[in-house]
Amino acid sequence: MDVVTRYQAERSTKSILVVDDEAVIRDLCAKALKGYRVLQAGDGEEALRLFEKGGIDVILTDVMMPKLNGIELLRRLKELEPTLVVIVMTGYAEKEIILNALKADADDFIAKPLNLLQLKTAVDKAIDKKALKEEIANLRSMDRLKSNFLSLISHKFRTPLTTISLFLQNLAGGVYDPDDPESRRNLELICGQSRYLETLVTELLAFSRFMGADEGVLREPCDLNELVRSLVCSSREAAARPGVTTIFDLDPLPPIPLDREKIAFAIGQVLDNAYKFSRETGTVTLSLKRDDDGYRLTVTDTGVGIPREELPKIFEKFYQVDPDGTGQIRGFGLGLFYAREFVKLHGGTVTVESEPGVGTTLSLFIPPSD
């Protein structure tokens, strides 16, 4: 395959979403972008729905649109995927519009009426920019991984090890009375810390296996209904919140070709977080639906919620939501990162909505396999 043929083949796999309330503009863009896979949306809300299905590389959006304007669409898209490249098309030269777009992290601008050559050149550059942004994000992630790994392990293991060590020192010194209620409470505390260490080691071994794995997706028929219910039953976080009611709204589905291990991990992480950040009482609702586009599992809790500015960070490695500001959140902050990666391997997406004091909704969308 020569260089030109290879370039055309790579370009044809890239998807461009054109968002404009004028069909003639959308069609004009589609004609100018021959060689790319072009999708169209007539407003911002439709664009968000298409984006959630996955596979969009670059978005061209108008500013003035009904339902959801281009600036607000830009903000929401960047929250969902910070490395996404968004080009803003506008016939307005007002400084305020341009400043608002820049503040929302617009990557480029195209003036109306459109110059087709300029449009094509801007999209070609945007594809290169997206690849560069993803590479930079990966390098930064690897750098943080190296610099934070040892300190994170040290921090997570120090407290339980110190607690156990002090108890053993007292025990060696004869400071223990099995009939003393305080001694029994201390012993229960040590048993709890020991179990916590076991959990940390198990999680660490699992994450190390995922970090080194590169086998892709190994699909087999999977019953999502059975899988979701079994994960709830086996969840330690669910067991630790007996006052939280679990509501199942699961449509009956035939077995779906999935990588059971990876999807089970992804769903398990989302479920555990829903219970972990619930209050002593509340509800966790699990909804599993099938439509023409694929399968969607939605997990909604009535817990503490996540501030809006924190939402883009929750899928980063080692990031942990700490609503009380104590720094005592258990785990390594890797669960949601790998959950999203595994869903993406299936061609799907993970989205989140949350409001502090109200609760959080995480949605896992998986398209049908080819």
mmCIF file of C-alpha atoms in Angstrom:
data_model
loop_
_atom_site.group_PDB
_atom_site.id
_atom_site.type_symbol
_atom_site.label_atom_id
_atom_site.label_comp_id
_atom_site.label_asym_id
_atom_site.label_seq_id
_atom_site.Cartn_x
_atom_site.Cartn_y
_atom_site.Cartn_z
ATOM 1 C CA MET A 1 0.000 0.000 0.000
ATOM 2 C CA ASP A 2 1.531 3.344 -1.044
ATOM 3 C CA VAL A 3 1.606 6.433 1.164
ATOM 4 C CA VAL A 4 -1.374 8.134 -0.536
ATOM 5 C CA THR A 5 -3.554 5.015 -0.353
ATOM 6 C CA ARG A 6 -2.673 4.454 3.301
ATOM 7 C CA TYR A 7 -3.446 8.089 4.153
ATOM 8 C CA GLN A 8 -6.839 7.859 2.419
ATOM 9 C CA ALA A 9 -7.646 4.635 4.244
ATOM 10 C CA GLU A 10 -6.762 6.145 7.617
ATOM 11 C CA ARG A 11 -8.757 9.296 6.865
ATOM 12 C CA SER A 12 -11.863 7.306 5.870
ATOM 13 C CA THR A 13 -12.018 5.829 9.369
ATOM 14 C CA LYS A 14 -12.259 9.283 10.972
ATOM 15 C CA SER A 15 -15.707 10.628 11.827
ATOM 16 C CA ILE A 16 -16.706 14.276 11.581
ATOM 17 C CA LEU A 17 -19.935 15.504 13.176
ATOM 18 C CA VAL A 18 -21.386 18.639 11.545
ATOM 19 C CA VAL A 19 -23.824 20.541 13.776
ATOM 20 C CA ASP A 20 -25.924 23.285 12.181
ATOM 21 C CA ASP A 21 -29.638 24.069 12.112
ATOM 22 C CA GLU A 22 -29.447 24.770 8.357
ATOM 23 C CA ALA A 23 -29.512 21.574 6.288
ATOM 24 C CA VAL A 24 -27.887 23.317 3.322
ATOM 25 C CA ILE A 25 -24.815 24.143 5.444
ATOM 26 C CA ARG A 26 -24.573 20.577 6.698
ATOM 27 C CA ASP A 27 -24.803 19.186 3.168
ATOM 28 C CA LEU A 28 -22.202 21.662 1.951
ATOM 29 C CA CYS A 29 -19.785 20.543 4.667
ATOM 30 C CA ALA A 30 -20.429 16.876 3.871
ATOM 31 C CA LYS A 31 -19.600 17.430 0.208
ATOM 32 C CA ALA A 32 -16.417 19.310 1.099
ATOM 33 C CA LEU A 33 -15.294 16.538 3.447
ATOM 34 C CA LYS A 34 -15.423 13.613 1.051
ATOM 35 C CA GLY A 35 -13.116 10.887 2.287
ATOM 36 C CA TYR A 36 -14.250 11.306 5.867
ATOM 37 C CA ARG A 37 -17.233 9.672 7.551
ATOM 38 C CA VAL A 38 -19.573 12.636 8.045
ATOM 39 C CA LEU A 39 -22.510 12.653 10.469
ATOM 40 C CA GLN A 40 -25.027 15.467 10.790
ATOM 41 C CA ALA A 41 -27.032 17.001 13.628
ATOM 42 C CA GLY A 42 -29.588 19.817 13.408
ATOM 43 C CA ASP A 43 -29.081 21.119 16.959
ATOM 44 C CA GLY A 44 -26.873 20.746 20.039
ATOM 45 C CA GLU A 45 -29.069 18.198 21.802
ATOM 46 C CA GLU A 46 -29.047 15.873 18.789
ATOM 47 C CA ALA A 47 -25.274 16.341 18.574
ATOM 48 C CA LEU A 48 -24.825 15.232 22.199
ATOM 49 C CA ARG A 49 -26.899 12.113 21.580
ATOM 50 C CA LEU A 50 -24.792 11.218 18.533
ATOM 51 C CA PHE A 51 -21.552 11.912 20.402
ATOM 52 C CA GLU A 52 -22.545 9.626 23.288
ATOM 53 C CA LYS A 53 -22.697 6.720 20.849
ATOM 54 C CA GLY A 54 -18.934 7.077 20.399
ATOM 55 C CA GLY A 55 -16.543 7.223 17.475
ATOM 56 C CA ILE A 56 -16.587 10.989 16.821
ATOM 57 C CA ASP A 57 -13.150 12.503 16.138
ATOM 58 C CA VAL A 58 -13.902 16.138 15.252
ATOM 59 C CA ILE A 59 -16.980 18.317 15.640
ATOM 60 C CA LEU A 60 -17.905 21.302 13.457
ATOM 61 C CA THR A 61 -20.566 23.374 15.181
ATOM 62 C CA ASP A 62 -22.490 26.545 14.473
ATOM 63 C CA VAL A 63 -22.972 29.037 17.329
ATOM 64 C CA MET A 64 -26.574 30.201 16.949
ATOM 65 C CA MET A 65 -28.849 27.137 17.130
ATOM 66 C CA PRO A 66 -32.170 26.244 18.776
ATOM 67 C CA LYS A 67 -32.439 24.099 21.925
ATOM 68 C CA LEU A 68 -28.703 24.156 22.707
ATOM 69 C CA ASN A 69 -26.352 26.755 21.260
ATOM 70 C CA GLY A 70 -22.847 26.005 20.015
ATOM 71 C CA ILE A 71 -21.006 27.486 23.014
ATOM 72 C CA GLU A 72 -22.931 25.409 25.546
ATOM 73 C CA LEU A 73 -22.521 22.342 23.320
ATOM 74 C CA LEU A 74 -18.775 23.027 23.267
ATOM 75 C CA ARG A 75 -18.634 23.201 27.073
ATOM 76 C CA ARG A 76 -20.512 19.932 27.517
ATOM 77 C CA LEU A 77 -18.435 18.109 24.926
ATOM 78 C CA LYS A 78 -15.167 19.199 26.559
ATOM 79 C CA GLU A 79 -16.464 17.992 29.920
ATOM 80 C CA LEU A 80 -17.165 14.578 28.408
ATOM 81 C CA GLU A 81 -13.899 14.324 26.438
ATOM 82 C CA PRO A 82 -11.221 16.989 27.022
ATOM 83 C CA THR A 83 -9.118 15.777 24.057
ATOM 84 C CA LEU A 84 -11.991 16.206 21.590
ATOM 85 C CA VAL A 85 -11.307 18.768 18.822
ATOM 86 C CA VAL A 86 -14.168 21.224 18.207
ATOM 87 C CA ILE A 87 -14.218 23.756 15.363
ATOM 88 C CA VAL A 88 -16.672 26.639 15.733
ATOM 89 C CA MET A 89 -18.408 27.985 12.622
ATOM 90 C CA THR A 90 -19.827 31.474 12.979
ATOM 91 C CA GLY A 91 -20.957 34.366 10.881
ATOM 92 C CA TYR A 92 -20.661 36.664 13.867
ATOM 93 C CA ALA A 93 -17.496 38.586 14.553
ATOM 94 C CA GLU A 94 -18.475 39.793 18.017
ATOM 95 C CA LYS A 95 -15.583 39.626 20.443
ATOM 96 C CA GLU A 96 -17.849 38.276 23.182
ATOM 97 C CA ILE A 97 -18.776 35.188 21.133
ATOM 98 C CA ILE A 98 -15.157 34.497 20.250
ATOM 99 C CA LEU A 99 -14.014 35.014 23.859
ATOM 100 C CA ASN A 100 -16.735 32.705 25.176
ATOM 101 C CA ALA A 101 -15.729 30.049 22.657
ATOM 102 C CA LEU A 102 -12.067 30.379 23.620
ATOM 103 C CA LYS A 103 -12.947 30.120 27.319
ATOM 104 C CA ALA A 104 -14.862 26.925 26.519
ATOM 105 C CA ASP A 105 -11.676 25.580 24.824
ATOM 106 C CA ALA A 106 -12.607 25.904 21.135
ATOM 107 C CA ASP A 107 -9.812 24.535 18.957
ATOM 108 C CA ASP A 108 -10.385 26.550 15.775
ATOM 109 C CA PHE A 109 -12.786 28.967 14.064
ATOM 110 C CA ILE A 110 -14.248 29.079 10.555
ATOM 111 C CA ALA A 111 -16.091 32.156 9.341
ATOM 112 C CA LYS A 112 -19.350 32.050 7.428
ATOM 113 C CA PRO A 113 -19.965 32.108 4.524
ATOM 114 C CA LEU A 114 -17.813 28.997 4.352
ATOM 115 C CA ASN A 115 -14.720 28.700 2.221
ATOM 116 C CA LEU A 116 -14.674 25.006 1.282
ATOM 117 C CA LEU A 117 -10.912 24.844 0.904
ATOM 118 C CA GLN A 118 -10.461 26.483 4.295
ATOM 119 C CA LEU A 119 -12.999 24.072 5.787
ATOM 120 C CA LYS A 120 -11.189 21.018 4.400
ATOM 121 C CA THR A 121 -7.800 22.319 5.568
ATOM 122 C CA ALA A 122 -9.139 23.083 9.065
ATOM 123 C CA VAL A 123 -10.552 19.559 9.453
ATOM 124 C CA ASP A 124 -7.323 17.932 8.211
ATOM 125 C CA LYS A 125 -5.382 19.956 10.792
ATOM 126 C CA ALA A 126 -7.960 19.102 13.463
ATOM 127 C CA ILE A 127 -7.417 15.365 12.904
ATOM 128 C CA ASP A 128 -3.678 15.837 13.403
ATOM 129 C CA LYS A 129 -4.316 18.013 16.469
ATOM 130 C CA LYS A 130 -6.564 15.387 18.052
ATOM 131 C CA ALA A 131 -3.871 12.726 17.629
ATOM 132 C CA LEU A 132 -1.331 15.080 19.203
ATOM 133 C CA LYS A 133 -3.648 15.954 22.108
ATOM 134 C CA GLU A 134 -4.277 12.268 22.800
ATOM 135 C CA GLU A 135 -0.550 11.531 22.698
ATOM 136 C CA ILE A 136 0.191 14.409 25.078
ATOM 137 C CA ALA A 137 -2.587 13.230 27.391
ATOM 138 C CA ASN A 138 -1.127 9.705 27.360
ATOM 139 C CA LEU A 139 2.388 11.001 28.079
ATOM 140 C CA ARG A 140 1.129 13.159 30.935
ATOM 141 C CA SER A 141 -0.812 10.215 32.284
ATOM 142 C CA MET A 142 2.277 7.986 32.145
ATOM 143 C CA ASP A 143 4.356 10.673 33.829
ATOM 144 C CA ARG A 144 1.807 11.028 36.620
ATOM 145 C CA LEU A 145 1.670 7.247 36.864
ATOM 146 C CA LYS A 146 5.413 6.998 37.470
ATOM 147 C CA SER A 147 5.639 9.954 39.848
ATOM 148 C CA ASN A 148 2.530 9.146 41.888
ATOM 149 C CA PHE A 149 2.615 5.368 42.047
ATOM 150 C CA LEU A 150 5.064 4.869 44.918
ATOM 151 C CA SER A 151 3.707 7.753 46.981
ATOM 152 C CA LEU A 152 0.160 6.473 46.478
ATOM 153 C CA ILE A 153 1.044 2.948 47.551
ATOM 154 C CA SER A 154 2.930 4.293 50.551
ATOM 155 C CA HIS A 155 0.015 6.493 51.583
ATOM 156 C CA LYS A 156 -2.610 3.771 51.222
ATOM 157 C CA PHE A 157 -0.611 1.108 53.083
ATOM 158 C CA ARG A 158 0.873 3.278 55.823
ATOM 159 C CA THR A 159 -2.226 3.722 58.013
ATOM 160 C CA PRO A 160 -3.300 0.055 58.276
ATOM 161 C CA LEU A 161 0.296 -1.146 58.686
ATOM 162 C CA THR A 162 0.958 1.393 61.447
ATOM 163 C CA THR A 163 -2.229 0.399 63.246
ATOM 164 C CA ILE A 164 -1.403 -3.305 63.061
ATOM 165 C CA SER A 165 2.208 -2.695 64.105
ATOM 166 C CA LEU A 166 1.203 -0.737 67.226
ATOM 167 C CA PHE A 167 -1.250 -3.440 68.258
ATOM 168 C CA LEU A 168 1.367 -6.170 67.817
ATOM 169 C CA GLN A 169 3.854 -4.147 69.888
ATOM 170 C CA ASN A 170 1.314 -3.883 72.687
ATOM 171 C CA LEU A 171 0.543 -7.579 72.362
ATOM 172 C CA ALA A 172 4.258 -8.441 72.546
ATOM 173 C CA GLY A 173 4.560 -6.235 75.616
ATOM 174 C CA GLY A 174 1.730 -8.069 77.346
ATOM 175 C CA VAL A 175 -0.719 -5.177 77.021
ATOM 176 C CA TYR A 176 -3.790 -7.182 76.127
ATOM 177 C CA ASP A 177 -6.693 -8.456 78.203
ATOM 178 C CA PRO A 178 -9.204 -10.636 76.316
ATOM 179 C CA ASP A 179 -11.866 -9.762 78.915
ATOM 180 C CA ASP A 180 -11.378 -6.018 78.467
ATOM 181 C CA PRO A 181 -13.972 -4.444 76.068
ATOM 182 C CA GLU A 182 -11.399 -1.900 74.849
ATOM 183 C CA SER A 183 -8.930 -4.679 73.984
ATOM 184 C CA ARG A 184 -11.635 -6.530 72.057
ATOM 185 C CA ARG A 185 -12.521 -3.359 70.145
ATOM 186 C CA ASN A 186 -8.861 -2.905 69.248
ATOM 187 C CA LEU A 187 -8.686 -6.491 68.044
ATOM 188 C CA GLU A 188 -11.760 -5.924 65.837
ATOM 189 C CA LEU A 189 -10.090 -2.808 64.471
ATOM 190 C CA ILE A 190 -6.957 -4.769 63.591
ATOM 191 C CA CYS A 191 -9.011 -7.462 61.869
ATOM 192 C CA GLY A 192 -10.720 -4.745 59.833
ATOM 193 C CA GLN A 193 -7.390 -3.187 58.867
ATOM 194 C CA SER A 194 -6.077 -6.593 57.880
ATOM 195 C CA ARG A 195 -9.072 -7.183 55.610
ATOM 196 C CA TYR A 196 -8.558 -3.721 54.118
ATOM 197 C CA LEU A 197 -4.927 -4.560 53.324
ATOM 198 C CA GLU A 198 -6.061 -7.776 51.667
ATOM 199 C CA THR A 199 -8.501 -5.767 49.538
ATOM 200 C CA LEU A 200 -5.775 -3.305 48.549
ATOM 201 C CA VAL A 201 -3.429 -6.095 47.507
ATOM 202 C CA THR A 202 -6.178 -7.786 45.480
ATOM 203 C CA GLU A 203 -7.022 -4.519 43.726
ATOM 204 C CA LEU A 204 -3.368 -3.782 43.079
ATOM 205 C CA LEU A 205 -2.802 -7.205 41.510
ATOM 206 C CA ALA A 206 -5.890 -6.759 39.326
ATOM 207 C CA PHE A 207 -4.809 -3.306 38.165
ATOM 208 C CA SER A 208 -1.255 -4.504 37.458
ATOM 209 C CA ARG A 209 -2.705 -7.254 35.269
ATOM 210 C CA PHE A 210 -4.845 -4.745 33.379
ATOM 211 C CA MET A 211 -1.889 -2.383 32.945
ATOM 212 C CA GLY A 212 0.143 -5.080 31.253
ATOM 213 C CA ALA A 213 -2.669 -6.658 29.273
ATOM 214 C CA ASP A 214 -3.026 -5.972 25.564
ATOM 215 C CA GLU A 215 -5.195 -8.802 24.387
ATOM 216 C CA GLY A 216 -8.074 -6.617 23.218
ATOM 217 C CA VAL A 217 -11.654 -7.791 23.574
ATOM 218 C CA LEU A 218 -12.431 -11.498 23.944
ATOM 219 C CA ARG A 219 -16.165 -11.680 23.279
ATOM 220 C CA GLU A 220 -18.490 -14.424 24.450
ATOM 221 C CA PRO A 221 -22.279 -14.552 24.976
ATOM 222 C CA CYS A 222 -23.040 -12.675 28.196
ATOM 223 C CA ASP A 223 -26.325 -12.295 30.095
ATOM 224 C CA LEU A 224 -26.214 -8.672 31.297
ATOM 225 C CA ASN A 225 -29.231 -9.123 33.585
ATOM 226 C CA GLU A 226 -27.593 -12.005 35.431
ATOM 227 C CA LEU A 227 -24.259 -10.205 35.501
ATOM 228 C CA VAL A 228 -25.672 -6.996 37.015
ATOM 229 C CA ARG A 229 -27.593 -8.845 39.722
ATOM 230 C CA SER A 230 -24.608 -11.026 40.652
ATOM 231 C CA LEU A 231 -22.334 -7.968 40.891
ATOM 232 C CA VAL A 232 -24.751 -6.259 43.263
ATOM 233 C CA CYS A 233 -24.923 -9.390 45.421
ATOM 234 C CA SER A 234 -21.127 -9.676 45.608
ATOM 235 C CA SER A 235 -20.426 -5.953 46.135
ATOM 236 C CA ARG A 236 -18.774 -5.207 49.486
ATOM 237 C CA GLU A 237 -19.821 -1.571 49.184
ATOM 238 C CA ALA A 238 -23.463 -2.615 48.763
ATOM 239 C CA ALA A 239 -23.199 -4.894 51.799
ATOM 240 C CA ALA A 240 -21.736 -2.017 53.822
ATOM 241 C CA ARG A 241 -24.851 0.119 53.105
ATOM 242 C CA PRO A 242 -27.772 -1.996 54.356
ATOM 243 C CA GLY A 243 -29.936 1.146 54.555
ATOM 244 C CA VAL A 244 -29.588 1.791 50.815
ATOM 245 C CA THR A 245 -32.387 0.279 48.724
ATOM 246 C CA THR A 246 -31.481 -1.243 45.351
ATOM 247 C CA ILE A 247 -34.058 -0.843 42.580
ATOM 248 C CA PHE A 248 -33.765 -3.028 39.472
ATOM 249 C CA ASP A 249 -35.313 -1.873 36.187
ATOM 250 C CA LEU A 250 -33.764 -4.429 33.853
ATOM 251 C CA ASP A 251 -35.316 -5.250 30.504
ATOM 252 C CA PRO A 252 -35.007 -8.919 29.530
ATOM 253 C CA LEU A 253 -32.249 -9.210 26.945
ATOM 254 C CA PRO A 254 -30.783 -12.111 24.973
ATOM 255 C CA PRO A 255 -27.108 -12.990 25.569
ATOM 256 C CA ILE A 256 -24.815 -10.272 24.146
ATOM 257 C CA PRO A 257 -21.283 -10.861 22.747
ATOM 258 C CA LEU A 258 -19.074 -9.119 25.331
ATOM 259 C CA ASP A 259 -15.741 -9.524 27.070
ATOM 260 C CA ARG A 260 -17.307 -10.695 30.311
ATOM 261 C CA GLU A 261 -14.296 -10.005 32.523
ATOM 262 C CA LYS A 262 -13.804 -6.446 31.299
ATOM 263 C CA ILE A 263 -17.489 -5.493 31.293
ATOM 264 C CA ALA A 264 -17.967 -7.067 34.734
ATOM 265 C CA PHE A 265 -15.080 -4.965 36.029
ATOM 266 C CA ALA A 266 -16.516 -1.788 34.479
ATOM 267 C CA ILE A 267 -20.023 -2.340 35.851
ATOM 268 C CA GLY A 268 -18.638 -3.401 39.231
ATOM 269 C CA GLN A 269 -16.661 -0.186 39.599
ATOM 270 C CA VAL A 270 -19.680 1.958 38.745
ATOM 271 C CA LEU A 271 -21.863 -0.004 41.176
ATOM 272 C CA ASP A 272 -19.311 0.184 43.992
ATOM 273 C CA ASN A 273 -19.014 3.954 43.613
ATOM 274 C CA ALA A 274 -22.793 4.348 43.695
ATOM 275 C CA TYR A 275 -22.952 2.618 47.088
ATOM 276 C CA LYS A 276 -19.667 4.036 48.417
ATOM 277 C CA PHE A 277 -20.852 7.615 47.974
ATOM 278 C CA SER A 278 -24.403 6.969 49.180
ATOM 279 C CA ARG A 279 -25.558 8.119 52.577
ATOM 280 C CA GLU A 280 -26.664 5.663 55.270
ATOM 281 C CA THR A 281 -30.086 5.584 53.597
ATOM 282 C CA GLY A 282 -31.109 6.209 50.018
ATOM 283 C CA THR A 283 -31.567 4.355 46.742
ATOM 284 C CA VAL A 284 -29.415 2.993 43.944
ATOM 285 C CA THR A 285 -31.392 2.426 40.743
ATOM 286 C CA LEU A 286 -30.108 0.178 37.969
ATOM 287 C CA SER A 287 -31.744 0.543 34.558
ATOM 288 C CA LEU A 288 -30.850 -1.702 31.612
ATOM 289 C CA LYS A 289 -32.484 -0.840 28.274
ATOM 290 C CA ARG A 290 -32.162 -1.888 24.630
ATOM 291 C CA ASP A 291 -32.875 0.358 21.663
ATOM 292 C CA ASP A 292 -31.964 0.401 17.985
ATOM 293 C CA ASP A 293 -28.564 1.910 18.774
ATOM 294 C CA GLY A 294 -27.364 -0.517 21.444
ATOM 295 C CA TYR A 295 -27.527 -1.305 25.146
ATOM 296 C CA ARG A 296 -27.506 1.224 27.975
ATOM 297 C CA LEU A 297 -26.957 0.510 31.663
ATOM 298 C CA THR A 298 -27.711 3.491 33.892
ATOM 299 C CA VAL A 299 -26.755 3.544 37.577
ATOM 300 C CA THR A 300 -28.344 6.352 39.621
ATOM 301 C CA ASP A 301 -27.707 7.009 43.299
ATOM 302 C CA THR A 302 -29.109 9.553 45.758
ATOM 303 C CA GLY A 303 -25.742 10.112 47.395
ATOM 304 C CA VAL A 304 -23.470 13.080 48.037
ATOM 305 C CA GLY A 305 -22.973 13.976 44.365
ATOM 306 C CA ILE A 306 -19.974 15.464 42.563
ATOM 307 C CA PRO A 307 -19.282 19.174 41.916
ATOM 308 C CA ARG A 308 -19.588 20.140 38.244
ATOM 309 C CA GLU A 309 -15.932 21.193 38.005
ATOM 310 C CA GLU A 310 -14.825 17.752 39.240
ATOM 311 C CA LEU A 311 -16.747 15.722 36.643
ATOM 312 C CA PRO A 312 -14.086 15.778 33.873
ATOM 313 C CA LYS A 313 -11.487 14.495 36.358
ATOM 314 C CA ILE A 314 -13.231 11.390 37.674
ATOM 315 C CA PHE A 315 -11.987 9.202 34.791
ATOM 316 C CA GLU A 316 -8.357 10.215 35.295
ATOM 317 C CA LYS A 317 -5.870 7.778 36.809
ATOM 318 C CA PHE A 318 -5.531 8.078 40.601
ATOM 319 C CA TYR A 319 -8.208 10.769 40.887
ATOM 320 C CA GLN A 320 -10.626 10.224 43.756
ATOM 321 C CA VAL A 321 -13.705 12.193 44.730
ATOM 322 C CA ASP A 322 -13.334 13.287 48.350
ATOM 323 C CA PRO A 323 -16.599 15.024 49.322
ATOM 324 C CA ASP A 324 -15.615 15.444 52.979
ATOM 325 C CA GLY A 325 -12.075 16.637 52.216
ATOM 326 C CA THR A 326 -10.578 14.071 54.592
ATOM 327 C CA GLY A 327 -8.131 12.438 52.174
ATOM 328 C CA GLN A 328 -9.277 9.065 53.538
ATOM 329 C CA ILE A 329 -11.069 7.681 50.485
ATOM 330 C CA ARG A 330 -10.152 4.029 50.140
ATOM 331 C CA GLY A 331 -8.843 2.525 46.904
ATOM 332 C CA PHE A 332 -6.375 3.672 44.270
ATOM 333 C CA GLY A 333 -8.506 5.892 42.041
ATOM 334 C CA LEU A 334 -8.044 3.599 39.034
ATOM 335 C CA GLY A 335 -11.461 1.962 38.865
ATOM 336 C CA LEU A 336 -13.369 4.453 36.713
ATOM 337 C CA PHE A 337 -10.349 4.977 34.460
ATOM 338 C CA TYR A 338 -10.259 1.301 33.518
ATOM 339 C CA ALA A 339 -14.063 1.068 33.490
ATOM 340 C CA ARG A 340 -14.227 3.690 30.735
ATOM 341 C CA GLU A 341 -11.284 2.142 28.865
ATOM 342 C CA PHE A 342 -12.959 -1.282 28.822
ATOM 343 C CA VAL A 343 -16.275 0.152 27.629
ATOM 344 C CA LYS A 344 -14.410 2.076 24.906
ATOM 345 C CA LEU A 345 -12.800 -1.206 23.795
ATOM 346 C CA HIS A 346 -16.355 -2.376 23.061
ATOM 347 C CA GLY A 347 -16.980 0.788 21.016
ATOM 348 C CA GLY A 348 -19.076 2.312 23.794
ATOM 349 C CA THR A 349 -19.047 5.346 26.051
ATOM 350 C CA VAL A 350 -19.422 6.212 29.731
ATOM 351 C CA THR A 351 -21.147 9.469 30.662
ATOM 352 C CA VAL A 352 -21.828 11.067 34.023
ATOM 353 C CA GLU A 353 -24.259 13.605 35.424
ATOM 354 C CA SER A 354 -24.187 14.737 39.023
ATOM 355 C CA GLU A 355 -25.353 17.409 41.433
ATOM 356 C CA PRO A 356 -23.919 17.869 44.943
ATOM 357 C CA GLY A 357 -26.403 16.822 47.585
ATOM 358 C CA VAL A 358 -28.725 15.196 45.038
ATOM 359 C CA GLY A 359 -26.806 12.257 43.578
ATOM 360 C CA THR A 360 -24.996 10.907 40.535
ATOM 361 C CA THR A 361 -25.946 9.058 37.360
ATOM 362 C CA LEU A 362 -23.392 7.071 35.354
ATOM 363 C CA SER A 363 -24.471 5.641 32.022
ATOM 364 C CA LEU A 364 -22.644 2.855 30.168
ATOM 365 C CA PHE A 365 -23.568 2.608 26.489
ATOM 366 C CA ILE A 366 -22.458 -0.375 24.411
ATOM 367 C CA PRO A 367 -23.295 -0.633 20.693
ATOM 368 C CA PRO A 368 -24.156 -3.986 19.118
ATOM 369 C CA SER A 369 -21.118 -5.951 17.945
ATOM 370 C CA ASP A 370 -20.627 -6.257 14.195
#
